[in-house]
PDB file of C-alpha atoms in Angstrom:
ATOM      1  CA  UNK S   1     -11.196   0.407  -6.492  1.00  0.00           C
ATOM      2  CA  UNK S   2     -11.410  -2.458  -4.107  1.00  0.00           C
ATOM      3  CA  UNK S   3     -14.576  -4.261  -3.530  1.00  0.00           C
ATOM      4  CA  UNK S   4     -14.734  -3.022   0.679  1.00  0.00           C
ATOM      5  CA  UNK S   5     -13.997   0.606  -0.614  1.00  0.00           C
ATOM      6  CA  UNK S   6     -16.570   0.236  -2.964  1.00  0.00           C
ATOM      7  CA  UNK S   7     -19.114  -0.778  -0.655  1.00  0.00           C
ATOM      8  CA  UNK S   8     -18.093   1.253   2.007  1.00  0.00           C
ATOM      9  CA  UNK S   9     -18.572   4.294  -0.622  1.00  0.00           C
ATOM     10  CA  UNK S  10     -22.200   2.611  -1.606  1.00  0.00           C
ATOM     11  CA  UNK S  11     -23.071   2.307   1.786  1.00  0.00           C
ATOM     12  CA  UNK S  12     -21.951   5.892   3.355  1.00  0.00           C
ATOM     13  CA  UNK S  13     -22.580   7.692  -0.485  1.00  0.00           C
ATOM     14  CA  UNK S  14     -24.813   5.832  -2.428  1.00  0.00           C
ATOM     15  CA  UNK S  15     -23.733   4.053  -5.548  1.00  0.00           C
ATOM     16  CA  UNK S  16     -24.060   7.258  -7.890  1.00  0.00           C
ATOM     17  CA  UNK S  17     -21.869   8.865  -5.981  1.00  0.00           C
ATOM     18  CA  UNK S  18     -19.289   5.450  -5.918  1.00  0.00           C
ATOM     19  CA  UNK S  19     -19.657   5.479  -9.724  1.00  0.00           C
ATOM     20  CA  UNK S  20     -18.780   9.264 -10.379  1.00  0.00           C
ATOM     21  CA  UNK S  21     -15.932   8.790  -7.759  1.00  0.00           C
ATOM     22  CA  UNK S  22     -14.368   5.752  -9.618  1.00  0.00           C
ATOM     23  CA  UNK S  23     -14.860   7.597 -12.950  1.00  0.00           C
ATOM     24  CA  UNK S  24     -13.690  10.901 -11.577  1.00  0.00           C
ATOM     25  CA  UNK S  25     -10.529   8.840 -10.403  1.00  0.00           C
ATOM     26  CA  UNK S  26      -9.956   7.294 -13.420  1.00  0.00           C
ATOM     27  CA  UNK S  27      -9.092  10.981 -15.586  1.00  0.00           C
ATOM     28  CA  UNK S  28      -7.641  12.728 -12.308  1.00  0.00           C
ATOM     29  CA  UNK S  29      -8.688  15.847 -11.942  1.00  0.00           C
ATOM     30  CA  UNK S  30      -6.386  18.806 -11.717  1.00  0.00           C
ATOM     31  CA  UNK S  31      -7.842  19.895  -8.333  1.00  0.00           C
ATOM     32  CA  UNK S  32     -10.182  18.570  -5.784  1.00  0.00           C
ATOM     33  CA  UNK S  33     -11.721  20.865  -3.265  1.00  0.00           C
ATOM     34  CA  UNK S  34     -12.015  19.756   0.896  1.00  0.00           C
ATOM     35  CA  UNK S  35     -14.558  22.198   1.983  1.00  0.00           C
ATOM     36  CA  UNK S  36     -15.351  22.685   5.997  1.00  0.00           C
ATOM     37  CA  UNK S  37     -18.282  20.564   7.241  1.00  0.00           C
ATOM     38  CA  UNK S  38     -20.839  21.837   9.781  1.00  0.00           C
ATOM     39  CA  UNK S  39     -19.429  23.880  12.513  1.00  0.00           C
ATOM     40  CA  UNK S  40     -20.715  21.388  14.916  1.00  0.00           C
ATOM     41  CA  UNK S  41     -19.242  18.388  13.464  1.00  0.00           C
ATOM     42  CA  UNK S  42     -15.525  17.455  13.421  1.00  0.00           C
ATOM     43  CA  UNK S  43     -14.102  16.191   9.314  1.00  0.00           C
ATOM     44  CA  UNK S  44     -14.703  17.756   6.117  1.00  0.00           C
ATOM     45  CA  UNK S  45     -16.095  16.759   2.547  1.00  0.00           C
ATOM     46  CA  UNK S  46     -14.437  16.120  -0.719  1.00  0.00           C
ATOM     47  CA  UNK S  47     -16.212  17.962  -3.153  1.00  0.00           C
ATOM     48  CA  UNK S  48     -16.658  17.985  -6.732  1.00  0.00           C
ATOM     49  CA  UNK S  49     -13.685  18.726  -8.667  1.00  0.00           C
ATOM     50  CA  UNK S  50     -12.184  22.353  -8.040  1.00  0.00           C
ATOM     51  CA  UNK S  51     -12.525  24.291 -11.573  1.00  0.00           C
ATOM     52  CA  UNK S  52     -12.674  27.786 -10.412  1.00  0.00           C
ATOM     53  CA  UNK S  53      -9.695  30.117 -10.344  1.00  0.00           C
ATOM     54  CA  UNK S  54      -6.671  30.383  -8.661  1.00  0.00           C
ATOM     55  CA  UNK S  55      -7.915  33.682  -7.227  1.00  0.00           C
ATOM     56  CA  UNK S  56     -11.145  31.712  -5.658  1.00  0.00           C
ATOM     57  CA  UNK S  57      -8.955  29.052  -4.397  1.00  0.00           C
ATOM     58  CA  UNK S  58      -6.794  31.588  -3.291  1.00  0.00           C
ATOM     59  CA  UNK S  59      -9.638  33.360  -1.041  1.00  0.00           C
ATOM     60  CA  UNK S  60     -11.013  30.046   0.085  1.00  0.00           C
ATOM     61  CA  UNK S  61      -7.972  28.859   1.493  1.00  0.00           C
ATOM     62  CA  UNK S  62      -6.980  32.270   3.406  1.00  0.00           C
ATOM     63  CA  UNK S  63     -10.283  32.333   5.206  1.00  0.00           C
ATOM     64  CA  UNK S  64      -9.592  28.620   6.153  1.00  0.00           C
ATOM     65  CA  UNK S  65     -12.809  27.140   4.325  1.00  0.00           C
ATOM     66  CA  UNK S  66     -10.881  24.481   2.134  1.00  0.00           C
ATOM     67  CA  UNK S  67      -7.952  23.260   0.312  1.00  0.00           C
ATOM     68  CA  UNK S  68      -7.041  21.272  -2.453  1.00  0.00           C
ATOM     69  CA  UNK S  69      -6.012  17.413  -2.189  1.00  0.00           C
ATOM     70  CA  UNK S  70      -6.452  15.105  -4.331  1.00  0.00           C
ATOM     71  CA  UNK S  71      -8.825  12.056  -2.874  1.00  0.00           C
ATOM     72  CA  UNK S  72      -6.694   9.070  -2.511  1.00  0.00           C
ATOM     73  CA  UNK S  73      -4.804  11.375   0.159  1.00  0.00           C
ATOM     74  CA  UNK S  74      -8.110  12.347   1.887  1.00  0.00           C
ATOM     75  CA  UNK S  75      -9.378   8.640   1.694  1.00  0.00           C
ATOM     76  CA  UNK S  76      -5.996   7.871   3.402  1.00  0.00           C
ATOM     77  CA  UNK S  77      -6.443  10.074   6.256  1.00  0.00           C
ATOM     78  CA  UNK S  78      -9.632   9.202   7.007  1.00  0.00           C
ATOM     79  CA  UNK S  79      -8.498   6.087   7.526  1.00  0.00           C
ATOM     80  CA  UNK S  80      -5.775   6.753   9.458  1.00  0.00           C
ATOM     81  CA  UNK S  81      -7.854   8.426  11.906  1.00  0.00           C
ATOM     82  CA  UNK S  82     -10.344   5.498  11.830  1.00  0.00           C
ATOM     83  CA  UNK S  83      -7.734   3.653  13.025  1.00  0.00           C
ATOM     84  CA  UNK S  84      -6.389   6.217  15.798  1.00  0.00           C
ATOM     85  CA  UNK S  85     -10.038   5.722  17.500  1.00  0.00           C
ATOM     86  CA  UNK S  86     -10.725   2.281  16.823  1.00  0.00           C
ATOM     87  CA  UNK S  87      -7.478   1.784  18.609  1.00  0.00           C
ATOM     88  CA  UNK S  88      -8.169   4.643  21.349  1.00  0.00           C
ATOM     89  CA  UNK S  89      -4.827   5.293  21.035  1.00  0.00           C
ATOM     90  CA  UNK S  90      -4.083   9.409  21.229  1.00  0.00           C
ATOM     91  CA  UNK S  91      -5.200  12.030  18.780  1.00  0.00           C
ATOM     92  CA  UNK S  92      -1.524  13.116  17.608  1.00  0.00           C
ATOM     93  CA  UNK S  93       0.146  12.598  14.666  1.00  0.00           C
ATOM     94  CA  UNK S  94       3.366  13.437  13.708  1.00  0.00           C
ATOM     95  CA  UNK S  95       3.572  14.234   9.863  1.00  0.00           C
ATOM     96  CA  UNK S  96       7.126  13.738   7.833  1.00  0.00           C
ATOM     97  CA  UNK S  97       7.994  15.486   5.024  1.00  0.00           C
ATOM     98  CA  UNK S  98       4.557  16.973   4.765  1.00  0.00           C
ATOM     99  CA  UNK S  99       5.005  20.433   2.863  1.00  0.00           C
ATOM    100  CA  UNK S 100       2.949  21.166   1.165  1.00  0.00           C
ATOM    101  CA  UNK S 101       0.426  20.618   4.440  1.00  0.00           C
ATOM    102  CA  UNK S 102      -2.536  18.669   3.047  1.00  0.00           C
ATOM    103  CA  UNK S 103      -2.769  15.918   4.801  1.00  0.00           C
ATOM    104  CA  UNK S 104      -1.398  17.668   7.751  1.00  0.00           C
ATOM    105  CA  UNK S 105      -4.637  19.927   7.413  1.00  0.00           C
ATOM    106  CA  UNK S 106      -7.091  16.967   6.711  1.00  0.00           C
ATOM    107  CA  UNK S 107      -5.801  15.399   9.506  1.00  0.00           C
ATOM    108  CA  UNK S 108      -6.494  18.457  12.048  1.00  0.00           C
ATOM    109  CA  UNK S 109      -9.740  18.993  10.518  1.00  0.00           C
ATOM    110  CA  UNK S 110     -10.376  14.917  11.579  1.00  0.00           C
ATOM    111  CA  UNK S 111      -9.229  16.446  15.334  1.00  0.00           C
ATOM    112  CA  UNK S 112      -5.531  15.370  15.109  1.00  0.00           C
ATOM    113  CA  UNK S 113      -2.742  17.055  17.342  1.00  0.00           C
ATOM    114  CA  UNK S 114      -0.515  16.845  14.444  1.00  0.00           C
ATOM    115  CA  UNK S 115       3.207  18.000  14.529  1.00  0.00           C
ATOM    116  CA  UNK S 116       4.286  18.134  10.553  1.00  0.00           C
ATOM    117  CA  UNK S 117       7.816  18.611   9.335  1.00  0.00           C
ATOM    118  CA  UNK S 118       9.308  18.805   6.087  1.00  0.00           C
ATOM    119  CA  UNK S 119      13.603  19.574   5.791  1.00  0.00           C
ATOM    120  CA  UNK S 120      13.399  22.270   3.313  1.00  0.00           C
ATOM    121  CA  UNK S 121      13.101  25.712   4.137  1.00  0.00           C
ATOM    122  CA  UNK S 122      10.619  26.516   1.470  1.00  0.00           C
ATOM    123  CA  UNK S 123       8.906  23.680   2.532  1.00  0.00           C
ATOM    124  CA  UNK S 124       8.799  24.521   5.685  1.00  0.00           C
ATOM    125  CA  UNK S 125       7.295  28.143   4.318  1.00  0.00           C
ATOM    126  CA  UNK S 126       4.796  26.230   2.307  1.00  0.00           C
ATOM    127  CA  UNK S 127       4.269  24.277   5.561  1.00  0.00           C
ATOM    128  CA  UNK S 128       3.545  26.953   7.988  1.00  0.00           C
ATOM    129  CA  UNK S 129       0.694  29.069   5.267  1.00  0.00           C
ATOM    130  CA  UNK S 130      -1.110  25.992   5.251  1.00  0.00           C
ATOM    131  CA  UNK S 131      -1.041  25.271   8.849  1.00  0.00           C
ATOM    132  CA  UNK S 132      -2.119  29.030   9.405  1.00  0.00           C
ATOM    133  CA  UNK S 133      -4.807  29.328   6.958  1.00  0.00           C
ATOM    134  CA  UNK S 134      -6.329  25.872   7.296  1.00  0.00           C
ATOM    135  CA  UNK S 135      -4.434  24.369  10.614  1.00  0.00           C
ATOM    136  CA  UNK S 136      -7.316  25.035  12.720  1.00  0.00           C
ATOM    137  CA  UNK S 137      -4.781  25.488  15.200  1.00  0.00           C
ATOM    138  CA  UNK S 138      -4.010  22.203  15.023  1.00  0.00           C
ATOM    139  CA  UNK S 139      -0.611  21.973  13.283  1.00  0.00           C
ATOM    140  CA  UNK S 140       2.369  22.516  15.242  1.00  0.00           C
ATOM    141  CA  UNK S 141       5.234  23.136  12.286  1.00  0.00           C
ATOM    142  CA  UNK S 142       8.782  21.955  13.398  1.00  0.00           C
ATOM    143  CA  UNK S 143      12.145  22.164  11.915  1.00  0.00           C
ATOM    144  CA  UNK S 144      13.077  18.475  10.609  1.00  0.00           C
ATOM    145  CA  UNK S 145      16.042  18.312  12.779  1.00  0.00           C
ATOM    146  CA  UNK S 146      14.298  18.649  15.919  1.00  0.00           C
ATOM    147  CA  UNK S 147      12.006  16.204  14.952  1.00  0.00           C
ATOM    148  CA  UNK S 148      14.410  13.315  14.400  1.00  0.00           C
ATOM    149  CA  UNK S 149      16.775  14.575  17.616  1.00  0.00           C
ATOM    150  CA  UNK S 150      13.927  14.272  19.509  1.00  0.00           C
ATOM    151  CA  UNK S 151      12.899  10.304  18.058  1.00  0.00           C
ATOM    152  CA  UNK S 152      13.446   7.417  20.266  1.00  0.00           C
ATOM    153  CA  UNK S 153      16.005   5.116  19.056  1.00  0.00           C
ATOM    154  CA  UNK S 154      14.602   1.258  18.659  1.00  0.00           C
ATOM    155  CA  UNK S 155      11.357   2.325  17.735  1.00  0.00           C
ATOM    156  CA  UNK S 156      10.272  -0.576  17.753  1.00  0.00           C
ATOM    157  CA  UNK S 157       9.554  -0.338  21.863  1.00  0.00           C
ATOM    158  CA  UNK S 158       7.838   3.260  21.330  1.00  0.00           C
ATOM    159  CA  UNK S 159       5.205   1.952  18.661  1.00  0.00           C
ATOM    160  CA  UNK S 160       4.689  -1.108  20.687  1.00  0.00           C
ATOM    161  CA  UNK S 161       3.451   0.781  23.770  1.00  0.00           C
ATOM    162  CA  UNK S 162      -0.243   1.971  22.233  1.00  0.00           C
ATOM    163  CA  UNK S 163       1.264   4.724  21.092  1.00  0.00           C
ATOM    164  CA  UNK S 164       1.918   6.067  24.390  1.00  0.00           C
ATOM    165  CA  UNK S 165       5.409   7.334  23.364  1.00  0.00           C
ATOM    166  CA  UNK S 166       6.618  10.670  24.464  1.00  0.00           C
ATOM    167  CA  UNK S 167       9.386  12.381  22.115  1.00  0.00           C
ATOM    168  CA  UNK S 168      10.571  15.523  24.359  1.00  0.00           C
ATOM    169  CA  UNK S 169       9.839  18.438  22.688  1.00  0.00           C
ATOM    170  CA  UNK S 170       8.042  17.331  19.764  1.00  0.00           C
ATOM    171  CA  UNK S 171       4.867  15.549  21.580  1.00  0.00           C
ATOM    172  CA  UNK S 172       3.650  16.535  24.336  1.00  0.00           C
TER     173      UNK S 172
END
């Protein structure tokens, strides 16, 4: 672990919780658990590990109360949305190759738009359970194709504008 995630996990956890993270990280759990936070309050938490059943998992993710990813994915979309409103720029995302929806999930749970794609049609199955059951309305699911017929060419320009660009049909 770096020394700035360490502190920040110190300073936002305490260091018991930075130490069971680090060693938790170390043996990688099979599952992790993102449970909903407060009803009032936009994000989620990484719980302890996940060693119930796949039947509890099961239930908990159909009534849209949590879903498995392992941390270094969560830890990477919270920073990403850090980063969308340190910059101000707008709350959409568009997520490639993103089956099976984790990230896409964590990210809506954050308050992301997020449009995610994948260019499998099982994946694109896996894709649209996820963004039903834990999507919080937030996931748009889109055929890959349509997704990359839609992407400005020289992207370059696009990214460059505050991420202000417009793909038609994909963002709106």
């Amino acid at each position: 672990v770096s020394t700035s995630l360490w502190r920040e996990m110190v300073h936002s956890r305490g260091e018991v919780f930075a130490s069971a993270f680090c060693l938790r990280a170390l043996d990688r759990p099979q599952f992790w658990m993102v449970r909903a936070g407060p009803p009032s309050q936009e994000g989620a938490s990484v719980t302890e590990p996940w060693n119930g059943t796949r039947s509890e998992l099961r239930a908990i993710f159909e009534k849209g109360e949590g879903f498995i990813q392992d941390p270094s994915s969560w830890r990477l979309c919270s920073k990403v949305v850090e980063e969308v409103r340190q910059r101000g720029l707008p709350h959409r995302v568009v997520d490639l190759c993103a089956s099976p929806g984790g990230k896409s999930a964590a990210l809506a749970w954050a308050g992301m738009q997020v449009v995610a794609t994948d260019f499998k049609a099982k994946r694109l199955e896996r894709l649209h359970e996820t963004a039903r059951a834990v999507g919080r309305g937030r996931v748009s699911v889109r055929p890959w194709e349509e997704i990359w017929q839609a992407a400005p060419l020289g992207m370059g320009g696009a990214t460059q504008q505050k991420g202000s660009a417009v793909w038609p049909g994909v963002i709106w």
